[in-house]
PDB file of C-alpha atoms in Angstrom:
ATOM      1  CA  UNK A   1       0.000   0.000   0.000  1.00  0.00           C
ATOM      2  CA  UNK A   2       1.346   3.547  -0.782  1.00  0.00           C
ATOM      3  CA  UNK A   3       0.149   6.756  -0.493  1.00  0.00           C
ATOM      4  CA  UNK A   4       1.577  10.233  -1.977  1.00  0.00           C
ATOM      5  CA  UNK A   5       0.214  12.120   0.654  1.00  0.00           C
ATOM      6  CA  UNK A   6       2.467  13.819   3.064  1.00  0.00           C
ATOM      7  CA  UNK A   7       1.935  12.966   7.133  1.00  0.00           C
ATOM      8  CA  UNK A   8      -0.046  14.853   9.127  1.00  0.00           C
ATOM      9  CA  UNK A   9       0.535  18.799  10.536  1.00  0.00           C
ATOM     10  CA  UNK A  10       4.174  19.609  11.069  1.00  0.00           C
ATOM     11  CA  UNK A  11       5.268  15.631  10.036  1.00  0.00           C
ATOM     12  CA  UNK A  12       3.390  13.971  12.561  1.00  0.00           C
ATOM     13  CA  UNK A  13       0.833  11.320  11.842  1.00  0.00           C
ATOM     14  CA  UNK A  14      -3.027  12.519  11.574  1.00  0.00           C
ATOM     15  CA  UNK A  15      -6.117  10.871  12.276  1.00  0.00           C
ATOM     16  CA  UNK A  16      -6.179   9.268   9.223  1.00  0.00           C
ATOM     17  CA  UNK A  17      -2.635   8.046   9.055  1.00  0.00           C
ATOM     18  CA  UNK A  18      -3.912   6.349  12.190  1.00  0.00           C
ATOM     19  CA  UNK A  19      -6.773   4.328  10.509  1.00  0.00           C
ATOM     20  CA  UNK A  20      -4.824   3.535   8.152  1.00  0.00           C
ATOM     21  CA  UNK A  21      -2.435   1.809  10.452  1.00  0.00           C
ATOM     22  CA  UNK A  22      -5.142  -0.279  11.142  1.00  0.00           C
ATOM     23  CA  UNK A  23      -5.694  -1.654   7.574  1.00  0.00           C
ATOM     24  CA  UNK A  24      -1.913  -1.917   7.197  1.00  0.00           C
ATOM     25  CA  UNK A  25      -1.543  -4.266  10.336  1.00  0.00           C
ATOM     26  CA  UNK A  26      -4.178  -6.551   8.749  1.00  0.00           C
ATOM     27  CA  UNK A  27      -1.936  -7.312   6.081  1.00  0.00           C
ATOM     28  CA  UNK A  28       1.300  -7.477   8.169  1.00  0.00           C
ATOM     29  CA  UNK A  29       2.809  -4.202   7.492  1.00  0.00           C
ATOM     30  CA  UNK A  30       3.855  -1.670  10.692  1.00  0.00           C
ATOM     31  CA  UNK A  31       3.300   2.047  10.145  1.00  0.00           C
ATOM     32  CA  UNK A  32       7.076   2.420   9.693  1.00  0.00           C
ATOM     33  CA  UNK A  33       7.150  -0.231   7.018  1.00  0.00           C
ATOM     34  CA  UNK A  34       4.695   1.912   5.294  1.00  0.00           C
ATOM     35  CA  UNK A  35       6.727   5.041   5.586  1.00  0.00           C
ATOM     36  CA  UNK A  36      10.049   3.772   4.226  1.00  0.00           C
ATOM     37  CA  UNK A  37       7.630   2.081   1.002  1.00  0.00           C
ATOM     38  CA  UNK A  38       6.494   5.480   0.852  1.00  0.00           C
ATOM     39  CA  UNK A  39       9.959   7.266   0.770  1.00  0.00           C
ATOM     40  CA  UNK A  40      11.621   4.512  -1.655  1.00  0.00           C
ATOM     41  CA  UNK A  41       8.466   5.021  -3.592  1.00  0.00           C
ATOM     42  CA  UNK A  42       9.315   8.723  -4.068  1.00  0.00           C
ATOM     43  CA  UNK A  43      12.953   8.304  -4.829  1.00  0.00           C
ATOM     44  CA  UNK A  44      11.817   5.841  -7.956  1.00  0.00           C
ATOM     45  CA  UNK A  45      10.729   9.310  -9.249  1.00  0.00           C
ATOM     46  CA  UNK A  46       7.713   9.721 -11.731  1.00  0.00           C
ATOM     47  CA  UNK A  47       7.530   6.940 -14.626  1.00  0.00           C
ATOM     48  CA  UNK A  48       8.940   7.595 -17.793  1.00  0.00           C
ATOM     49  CA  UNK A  49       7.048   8.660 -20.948  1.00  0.00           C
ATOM     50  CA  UNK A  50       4.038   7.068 -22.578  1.00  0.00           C
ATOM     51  CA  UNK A  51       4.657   5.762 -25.915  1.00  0.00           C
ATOM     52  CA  UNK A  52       2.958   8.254 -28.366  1.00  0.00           C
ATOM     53  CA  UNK A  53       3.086   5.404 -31.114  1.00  0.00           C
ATOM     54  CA  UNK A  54       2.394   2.106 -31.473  1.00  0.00           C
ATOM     55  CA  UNK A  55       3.226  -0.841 -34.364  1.00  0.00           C
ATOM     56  CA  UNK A  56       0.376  -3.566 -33.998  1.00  0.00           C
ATOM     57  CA  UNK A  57       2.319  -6.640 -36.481  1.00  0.00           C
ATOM     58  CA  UNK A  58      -0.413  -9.044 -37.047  1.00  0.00           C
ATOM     59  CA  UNK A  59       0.560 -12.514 -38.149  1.00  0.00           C
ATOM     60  CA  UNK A  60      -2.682 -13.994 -39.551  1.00  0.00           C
ATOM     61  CA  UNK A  61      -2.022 -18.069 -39.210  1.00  0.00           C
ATOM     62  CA  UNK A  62       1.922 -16.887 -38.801  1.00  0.00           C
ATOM     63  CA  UNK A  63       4.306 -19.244 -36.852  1.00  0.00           C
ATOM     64  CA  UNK A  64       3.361 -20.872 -33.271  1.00  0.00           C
ATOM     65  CA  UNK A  65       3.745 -19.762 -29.872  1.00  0.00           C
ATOM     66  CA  UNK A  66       5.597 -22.752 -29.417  1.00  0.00           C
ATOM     67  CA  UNK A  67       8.007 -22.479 -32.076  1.00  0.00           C
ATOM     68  CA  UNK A  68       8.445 -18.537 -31.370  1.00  0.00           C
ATOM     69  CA  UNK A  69       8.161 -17.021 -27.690  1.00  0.00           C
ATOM     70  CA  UNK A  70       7.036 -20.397 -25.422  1.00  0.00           C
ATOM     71  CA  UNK A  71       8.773 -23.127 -26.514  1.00  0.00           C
ATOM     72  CA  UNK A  72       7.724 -25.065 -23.423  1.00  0.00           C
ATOM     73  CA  UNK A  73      10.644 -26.423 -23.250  1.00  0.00           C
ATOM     74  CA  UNK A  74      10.302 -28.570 -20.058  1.00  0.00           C
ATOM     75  CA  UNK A  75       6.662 -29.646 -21.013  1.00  0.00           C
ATOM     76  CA  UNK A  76       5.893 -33.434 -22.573  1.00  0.00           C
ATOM     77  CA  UNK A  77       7.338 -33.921 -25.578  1.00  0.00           C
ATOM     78  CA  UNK A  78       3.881 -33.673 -27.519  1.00  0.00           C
ATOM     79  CA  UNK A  79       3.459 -30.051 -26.705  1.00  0.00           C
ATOM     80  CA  UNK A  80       7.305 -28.827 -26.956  1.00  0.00           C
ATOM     81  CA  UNK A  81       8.233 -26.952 -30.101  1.00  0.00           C
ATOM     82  CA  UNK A  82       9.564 -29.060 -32.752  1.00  0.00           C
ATOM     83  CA  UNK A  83      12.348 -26.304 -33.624  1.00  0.00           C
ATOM     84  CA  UNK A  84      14.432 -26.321 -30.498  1.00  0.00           C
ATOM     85  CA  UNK A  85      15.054 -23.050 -28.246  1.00  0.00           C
ATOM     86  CA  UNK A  86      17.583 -20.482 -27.973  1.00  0.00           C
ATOM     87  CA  UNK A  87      18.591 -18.765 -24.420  1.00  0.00           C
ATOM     88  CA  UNK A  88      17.918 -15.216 -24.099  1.00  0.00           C
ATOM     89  CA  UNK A  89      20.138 -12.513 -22.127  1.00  0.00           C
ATOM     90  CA  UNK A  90      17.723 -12.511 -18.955  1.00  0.00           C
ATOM     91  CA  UNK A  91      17.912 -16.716 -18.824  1.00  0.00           C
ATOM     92  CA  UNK A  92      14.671 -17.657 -20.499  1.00  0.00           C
ATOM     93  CA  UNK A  93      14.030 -19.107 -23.755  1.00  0.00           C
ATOM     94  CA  UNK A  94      12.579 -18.500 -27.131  1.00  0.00           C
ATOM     95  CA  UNK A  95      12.184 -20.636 -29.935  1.00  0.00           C
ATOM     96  CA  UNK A  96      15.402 -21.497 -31.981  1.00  0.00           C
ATOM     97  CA  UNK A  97      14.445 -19.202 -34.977  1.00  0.00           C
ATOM     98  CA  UNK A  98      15.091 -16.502 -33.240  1.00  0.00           C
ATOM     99  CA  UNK A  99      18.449 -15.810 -31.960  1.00  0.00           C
ATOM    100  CA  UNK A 100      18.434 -12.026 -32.184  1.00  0.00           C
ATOM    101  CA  UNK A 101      15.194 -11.224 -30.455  1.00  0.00           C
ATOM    102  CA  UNK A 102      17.012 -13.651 -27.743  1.00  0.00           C
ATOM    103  CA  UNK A 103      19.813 -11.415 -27.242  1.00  0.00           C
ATOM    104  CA  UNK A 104      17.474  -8.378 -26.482  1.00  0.00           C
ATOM    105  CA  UNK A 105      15.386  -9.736 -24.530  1.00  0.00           C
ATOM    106  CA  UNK A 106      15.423  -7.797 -21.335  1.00  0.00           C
ATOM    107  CA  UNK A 107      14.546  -4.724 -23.596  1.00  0.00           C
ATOM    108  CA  UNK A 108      11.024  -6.427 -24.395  1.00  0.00           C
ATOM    109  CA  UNK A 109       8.137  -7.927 -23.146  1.00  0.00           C
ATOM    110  CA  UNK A 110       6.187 -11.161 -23.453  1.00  0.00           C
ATOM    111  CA  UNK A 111       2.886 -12.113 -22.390  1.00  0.00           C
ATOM    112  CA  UNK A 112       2.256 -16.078 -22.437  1.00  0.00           C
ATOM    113  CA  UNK A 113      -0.895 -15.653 -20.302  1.00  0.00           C
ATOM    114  CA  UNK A 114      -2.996 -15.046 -23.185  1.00  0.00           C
ATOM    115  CA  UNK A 115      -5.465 -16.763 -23.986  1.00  0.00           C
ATOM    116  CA  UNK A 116      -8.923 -17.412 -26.030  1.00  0.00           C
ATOM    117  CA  UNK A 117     -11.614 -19.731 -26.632  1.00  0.00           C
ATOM    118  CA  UNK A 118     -12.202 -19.331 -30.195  1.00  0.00           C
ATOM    119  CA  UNK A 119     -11.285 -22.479 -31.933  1.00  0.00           C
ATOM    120  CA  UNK A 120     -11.605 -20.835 -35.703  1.00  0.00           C
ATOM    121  CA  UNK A 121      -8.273 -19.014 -37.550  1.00  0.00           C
ATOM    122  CA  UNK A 122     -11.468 -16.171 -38.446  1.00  0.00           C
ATOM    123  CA  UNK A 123     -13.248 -15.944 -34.789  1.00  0.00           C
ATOM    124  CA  UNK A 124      -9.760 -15.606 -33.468  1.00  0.00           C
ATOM    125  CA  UNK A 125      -8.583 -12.789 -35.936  1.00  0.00           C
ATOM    126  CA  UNK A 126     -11.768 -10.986 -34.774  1.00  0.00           C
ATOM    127  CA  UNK A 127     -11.053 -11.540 -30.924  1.00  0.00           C
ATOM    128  CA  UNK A 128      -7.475 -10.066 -31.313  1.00  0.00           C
ATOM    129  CA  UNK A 129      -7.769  -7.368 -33.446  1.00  0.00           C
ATOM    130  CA  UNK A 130     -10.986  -5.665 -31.746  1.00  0.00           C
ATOM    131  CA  UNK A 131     -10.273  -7.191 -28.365  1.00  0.00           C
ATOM    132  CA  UNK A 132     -13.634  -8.672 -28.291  1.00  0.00           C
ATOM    133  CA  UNK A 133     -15.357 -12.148 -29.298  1.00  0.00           C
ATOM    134  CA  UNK A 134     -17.693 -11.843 -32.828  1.00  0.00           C
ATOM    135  CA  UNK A 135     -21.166 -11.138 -32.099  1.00  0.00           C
ATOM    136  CA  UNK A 136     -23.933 -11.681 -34.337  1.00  0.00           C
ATOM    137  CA  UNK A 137     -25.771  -8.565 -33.042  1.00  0.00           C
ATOM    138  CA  UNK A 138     -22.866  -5.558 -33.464  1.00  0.00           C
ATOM    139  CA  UNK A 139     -19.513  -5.204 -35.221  1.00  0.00           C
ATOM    140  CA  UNK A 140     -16.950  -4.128 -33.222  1.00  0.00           C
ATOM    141  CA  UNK A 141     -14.422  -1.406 -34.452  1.00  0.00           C
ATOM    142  CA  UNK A 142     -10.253  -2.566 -34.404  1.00  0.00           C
ATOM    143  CA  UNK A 143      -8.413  -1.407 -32.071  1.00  0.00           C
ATOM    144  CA  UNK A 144      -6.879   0.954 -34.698  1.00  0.00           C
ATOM    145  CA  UNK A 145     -10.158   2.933 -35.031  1.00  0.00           C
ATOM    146  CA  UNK A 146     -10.589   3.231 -31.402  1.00  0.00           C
ATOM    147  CA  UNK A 147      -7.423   4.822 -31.398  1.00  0.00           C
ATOM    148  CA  UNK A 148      -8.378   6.826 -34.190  1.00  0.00           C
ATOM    149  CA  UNK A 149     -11.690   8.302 -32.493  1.00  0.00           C
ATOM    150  CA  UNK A 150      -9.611   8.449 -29.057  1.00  0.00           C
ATOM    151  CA  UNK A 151      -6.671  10.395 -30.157  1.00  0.00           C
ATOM    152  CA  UNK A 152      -7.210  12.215 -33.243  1.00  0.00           C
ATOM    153  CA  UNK A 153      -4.990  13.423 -35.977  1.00  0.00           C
ATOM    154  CA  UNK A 154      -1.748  14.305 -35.045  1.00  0.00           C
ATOM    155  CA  UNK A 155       0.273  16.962 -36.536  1.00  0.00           C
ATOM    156  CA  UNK A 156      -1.479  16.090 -40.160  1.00  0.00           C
ATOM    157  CA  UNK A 157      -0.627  12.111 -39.421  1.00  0.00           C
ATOM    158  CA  UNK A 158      -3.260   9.853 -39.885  1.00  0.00           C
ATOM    159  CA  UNK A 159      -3.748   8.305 -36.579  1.00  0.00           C
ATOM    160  CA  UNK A 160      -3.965   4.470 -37.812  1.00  0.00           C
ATOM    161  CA  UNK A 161      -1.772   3.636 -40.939  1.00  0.00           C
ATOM    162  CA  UNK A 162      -2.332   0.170 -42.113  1.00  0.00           C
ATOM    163  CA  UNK A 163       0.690  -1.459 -44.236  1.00  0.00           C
ATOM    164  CA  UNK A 164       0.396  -2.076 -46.453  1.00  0.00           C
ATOM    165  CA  UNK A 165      -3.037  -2.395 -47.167  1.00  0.00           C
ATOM    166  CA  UNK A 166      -6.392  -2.672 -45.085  1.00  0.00           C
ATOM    167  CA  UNK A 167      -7.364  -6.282 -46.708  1.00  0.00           C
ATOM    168  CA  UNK A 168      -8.678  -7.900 -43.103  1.00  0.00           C
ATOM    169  CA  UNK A 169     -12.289  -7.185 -42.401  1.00  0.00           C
ATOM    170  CA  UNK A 170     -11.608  -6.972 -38.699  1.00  0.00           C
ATOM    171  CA  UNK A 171      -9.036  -3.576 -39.232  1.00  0.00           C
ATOM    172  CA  UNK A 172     -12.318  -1.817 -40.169  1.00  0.00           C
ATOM    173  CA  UNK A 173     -14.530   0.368 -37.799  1.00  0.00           C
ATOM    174  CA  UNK A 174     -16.944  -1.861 -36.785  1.00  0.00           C
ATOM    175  CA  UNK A 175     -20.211   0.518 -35.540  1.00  0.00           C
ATOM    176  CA  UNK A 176     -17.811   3.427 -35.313  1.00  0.00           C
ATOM    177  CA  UNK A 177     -17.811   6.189 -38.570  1.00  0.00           C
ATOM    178  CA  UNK A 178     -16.290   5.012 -41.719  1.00  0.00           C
ATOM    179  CA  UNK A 179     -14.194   8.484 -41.245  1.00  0.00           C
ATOM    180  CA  UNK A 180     -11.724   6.369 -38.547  1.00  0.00           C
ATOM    181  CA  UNK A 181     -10.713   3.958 -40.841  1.00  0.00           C
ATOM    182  CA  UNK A 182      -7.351   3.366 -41.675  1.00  0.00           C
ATOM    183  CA  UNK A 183      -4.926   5.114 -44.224  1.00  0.00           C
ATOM    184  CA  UNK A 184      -3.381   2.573 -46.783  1.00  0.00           C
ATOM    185  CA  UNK A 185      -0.281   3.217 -48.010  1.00  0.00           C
ATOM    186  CA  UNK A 186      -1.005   1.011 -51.374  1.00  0.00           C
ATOM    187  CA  UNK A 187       2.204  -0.735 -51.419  1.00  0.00           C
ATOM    188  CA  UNK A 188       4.986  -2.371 -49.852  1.00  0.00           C
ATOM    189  CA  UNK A 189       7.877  -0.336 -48.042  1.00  0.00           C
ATOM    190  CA  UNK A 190      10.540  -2.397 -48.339  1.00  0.00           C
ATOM    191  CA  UNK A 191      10.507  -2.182 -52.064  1.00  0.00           C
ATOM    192  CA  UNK A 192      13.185   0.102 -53.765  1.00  0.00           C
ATOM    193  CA  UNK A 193      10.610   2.904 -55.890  1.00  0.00           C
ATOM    194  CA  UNK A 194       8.142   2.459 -52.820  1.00  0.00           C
ATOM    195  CA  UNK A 195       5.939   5.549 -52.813  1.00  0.00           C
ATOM    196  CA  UNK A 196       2.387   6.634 -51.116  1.00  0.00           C
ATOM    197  CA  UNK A 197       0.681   7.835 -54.142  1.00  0.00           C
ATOM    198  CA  UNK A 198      -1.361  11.105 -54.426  1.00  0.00           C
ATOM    199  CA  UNK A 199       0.182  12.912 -51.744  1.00  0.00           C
ATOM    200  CA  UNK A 200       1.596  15.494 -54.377  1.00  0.00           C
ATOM    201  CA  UNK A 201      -0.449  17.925 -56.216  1.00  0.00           C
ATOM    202  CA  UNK A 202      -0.593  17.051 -60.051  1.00  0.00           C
ATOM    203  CA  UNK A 203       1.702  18.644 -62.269  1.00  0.00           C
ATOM    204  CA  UNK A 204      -1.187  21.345 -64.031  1.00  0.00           C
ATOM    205  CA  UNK A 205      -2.683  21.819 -60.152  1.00  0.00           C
ATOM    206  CA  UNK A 206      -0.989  24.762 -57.892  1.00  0.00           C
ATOM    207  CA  UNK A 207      -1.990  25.374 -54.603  1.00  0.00           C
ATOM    208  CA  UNK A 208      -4.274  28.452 -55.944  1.00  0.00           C
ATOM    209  CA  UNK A 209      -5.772  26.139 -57.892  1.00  0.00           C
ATOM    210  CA  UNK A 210      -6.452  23.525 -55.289  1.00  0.00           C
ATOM    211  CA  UNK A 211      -7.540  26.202 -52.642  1.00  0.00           C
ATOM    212  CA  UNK A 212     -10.449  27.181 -55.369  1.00  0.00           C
ATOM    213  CA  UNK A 213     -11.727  23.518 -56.109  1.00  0.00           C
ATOM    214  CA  UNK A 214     -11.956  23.322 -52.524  1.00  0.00           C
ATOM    215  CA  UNK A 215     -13.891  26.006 -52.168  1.00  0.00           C
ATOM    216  CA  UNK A 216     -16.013  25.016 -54.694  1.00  0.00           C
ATOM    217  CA  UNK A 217     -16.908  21.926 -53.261  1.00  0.00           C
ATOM    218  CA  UNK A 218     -17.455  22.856 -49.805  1.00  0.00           C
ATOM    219  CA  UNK A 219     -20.362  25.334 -50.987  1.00  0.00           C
ATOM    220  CA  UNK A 220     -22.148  22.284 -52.938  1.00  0.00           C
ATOM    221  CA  UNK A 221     -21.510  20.052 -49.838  1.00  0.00           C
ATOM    222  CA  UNK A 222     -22.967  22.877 -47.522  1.00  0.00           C
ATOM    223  CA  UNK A 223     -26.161  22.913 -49.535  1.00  0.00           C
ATOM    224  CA  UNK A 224     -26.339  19.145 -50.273  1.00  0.00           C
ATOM    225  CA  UNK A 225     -25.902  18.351 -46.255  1.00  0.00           C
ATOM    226  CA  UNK A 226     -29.027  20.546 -45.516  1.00  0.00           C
ATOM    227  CA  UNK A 227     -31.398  18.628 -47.545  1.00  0.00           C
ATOM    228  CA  UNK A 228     -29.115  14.818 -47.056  1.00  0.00           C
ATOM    229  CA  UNK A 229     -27.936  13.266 -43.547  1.00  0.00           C
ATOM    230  CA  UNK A 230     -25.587  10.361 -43.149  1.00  0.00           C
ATOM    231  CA  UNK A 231     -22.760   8.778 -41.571  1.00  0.00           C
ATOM    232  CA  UNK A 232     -21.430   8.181 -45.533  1.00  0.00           C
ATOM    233  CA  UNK A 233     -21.810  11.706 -46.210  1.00  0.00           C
ATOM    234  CA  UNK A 234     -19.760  12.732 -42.799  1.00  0.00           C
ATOM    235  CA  UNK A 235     -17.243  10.202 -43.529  1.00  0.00           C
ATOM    236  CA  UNK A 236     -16.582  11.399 -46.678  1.00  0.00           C
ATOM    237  CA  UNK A 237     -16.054  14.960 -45.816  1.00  0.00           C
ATOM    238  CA  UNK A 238     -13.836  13.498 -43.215  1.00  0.00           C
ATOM    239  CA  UNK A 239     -11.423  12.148 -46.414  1.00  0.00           C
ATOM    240  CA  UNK A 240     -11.817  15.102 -48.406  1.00  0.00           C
ATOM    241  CA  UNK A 241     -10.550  16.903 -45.275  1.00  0.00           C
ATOM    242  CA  UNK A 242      -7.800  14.389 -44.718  1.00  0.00           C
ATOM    243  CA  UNK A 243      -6.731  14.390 -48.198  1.00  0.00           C
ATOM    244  CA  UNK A 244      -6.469  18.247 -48.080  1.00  0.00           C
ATOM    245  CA  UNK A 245      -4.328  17.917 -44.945  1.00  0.00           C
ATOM    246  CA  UNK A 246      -2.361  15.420 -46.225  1.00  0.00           C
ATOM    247  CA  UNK A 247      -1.322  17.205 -49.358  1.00  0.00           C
ATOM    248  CA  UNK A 248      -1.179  20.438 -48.372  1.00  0.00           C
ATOM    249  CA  UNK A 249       0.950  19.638 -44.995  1.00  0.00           C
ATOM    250  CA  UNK A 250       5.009  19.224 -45.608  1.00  0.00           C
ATOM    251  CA  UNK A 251       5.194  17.156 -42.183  1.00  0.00           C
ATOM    252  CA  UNK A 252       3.046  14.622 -43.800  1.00  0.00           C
ATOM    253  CA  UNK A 253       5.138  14.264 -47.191  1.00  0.00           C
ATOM    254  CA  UNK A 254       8.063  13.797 -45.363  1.00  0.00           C
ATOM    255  CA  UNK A 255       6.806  11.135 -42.638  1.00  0.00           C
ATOM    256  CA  UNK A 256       5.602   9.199 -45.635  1.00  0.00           C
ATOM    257  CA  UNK A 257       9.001   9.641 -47.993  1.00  0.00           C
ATOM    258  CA  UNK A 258      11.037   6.645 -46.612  1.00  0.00           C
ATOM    259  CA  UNK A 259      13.605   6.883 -49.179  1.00  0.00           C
ATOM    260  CA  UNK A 260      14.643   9.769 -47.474  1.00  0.00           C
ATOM    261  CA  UNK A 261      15.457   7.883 -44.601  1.00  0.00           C
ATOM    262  CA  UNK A 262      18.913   6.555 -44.358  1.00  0.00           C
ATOM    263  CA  UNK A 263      19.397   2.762 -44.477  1.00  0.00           C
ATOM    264  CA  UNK A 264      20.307   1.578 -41.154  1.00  0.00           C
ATOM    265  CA  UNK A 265      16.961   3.480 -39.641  1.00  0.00           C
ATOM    266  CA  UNK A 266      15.313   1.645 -42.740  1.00  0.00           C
ATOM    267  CA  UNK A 267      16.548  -1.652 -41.693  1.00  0.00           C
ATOM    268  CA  UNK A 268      15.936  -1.620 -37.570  1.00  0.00           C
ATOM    269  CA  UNK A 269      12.252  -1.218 -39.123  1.00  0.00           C
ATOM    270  CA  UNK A 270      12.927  -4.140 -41.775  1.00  0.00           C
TER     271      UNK A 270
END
């Protein structure tokens, strides 16, 4: 138990600090024990930062637990990995195939309490990516879109990228607006002349020229969304909007221009 509060008037214990040397005696623990948790607590400082990204890599019917990150080594022979294991630098094991994750190991985690009930490759995909079992009666939104409605666009960045396309059914937005889908970048990364397409004006198009069109079309939307409501309509002012942002923003071209990146940031990122 641990408490950020400071101790009574003047640095002795109040009524409260009292009581709660009650609940801490219950579960073995002395009012001094709880002061010196306290004061180590405090010298741990505050945690470090949150992660402002996040790369979901989704394996649909990829290698086993078994053969990867629980090897079970130690387990009967008909539910060990057939590939062998590999120590790691904090004295566990992975599977065999993977001798580099091994030697950073204390730099990640891994969960092996994970579980689910869904016997089928597709009920499972759906469990995992939306975090909840199918359901006849709703479609739940990926966990991509619910970061998408959460968070927001962030300095002209799509919030949920999917690479390199959106092809699963269970990356879409479920009963959330079309408008938090995911961005598709078309194509695949690691290729040579890899490029997100139409985030450059066309060659006859300036900015002028853009600015005007745009214009244009937000007059004729303003009048059409008086007389038509619907979530297809919003969504797709939502793209227009996106599109706009995307193009005309230089932050954007650039996060999206990986052959500007130099090769060894390219390959940490395969």
């Amino acid at each position: 138990m641990k408490t950020s509060k400071p101790l009574g008037c003047k640095g002795f214990p109040d009524r409260r600090d009292f009581l709660r040397v009650g609940v801490l005696s219950g579960i073995g623990l002395t009012l001094g024990d709880a002061l010196r948790l306290q004061a180590a607590h405090a010298e741990e400082g505050s945690p470090g930062p949150k992660a402002e990204s996040a790369i979901l890599i989704f394996l649909s019917g990829g290698m086993s637990h078994v053969d990867t990150f629980d090897p079970k080594p130690y387990s009967p022979i008909e539910y060990r990995g057939d590939l062998g294991t590999v120590k790691t630098n904090t004295g566990d094991v992975f599977g065999s195939q993977l001798p580099k994750l091994a030697g950073i190991a204390d730099k990640i985690s891994v969960i092996r309490s994970m579980s689910h009930g869904e016997a089928a490759h597709e009920r499972g995909r759906h469990n995992m990516l939306t975090g909840y079992r199918p359901s006849p009666a709703i479609i739940y939104p990926s966990v991509g879109s619910v970061v998408a409605h959460e968070l927001g666009t962030r300095n002209d960045i799509p919030p949920y990228v999917s690479i390199p396309s959106s092809g699963d059914e269970y990356m879409g937005t479920g009963y959330l607006s079309s408008a938090y889908g995911p961005f598709s970048v078309g194509g695949e990364p690691s290729n040579q002349n890899f490029e997100v397409r139409d985030l450059n004006l066309p060659g006859s198009v300036d900015e002028g020229r853009m600015e005007r069109r745009k214009t244009l079309l937000h007059s004729v939307d303003s009048h059409f969304s008086e007389l038509e409501k619907s979530d297809s309509l919003a969504a797709m002012d939502s793209y227009y909007e996106k599109a706009y942002s995307l193009i005309s923003s230089q932050s954007a071209r650039e996060a999206f221009h990986i052959a500007a990146e130099p090769d060894e940031i390219r390959d940490e990122y395969g």
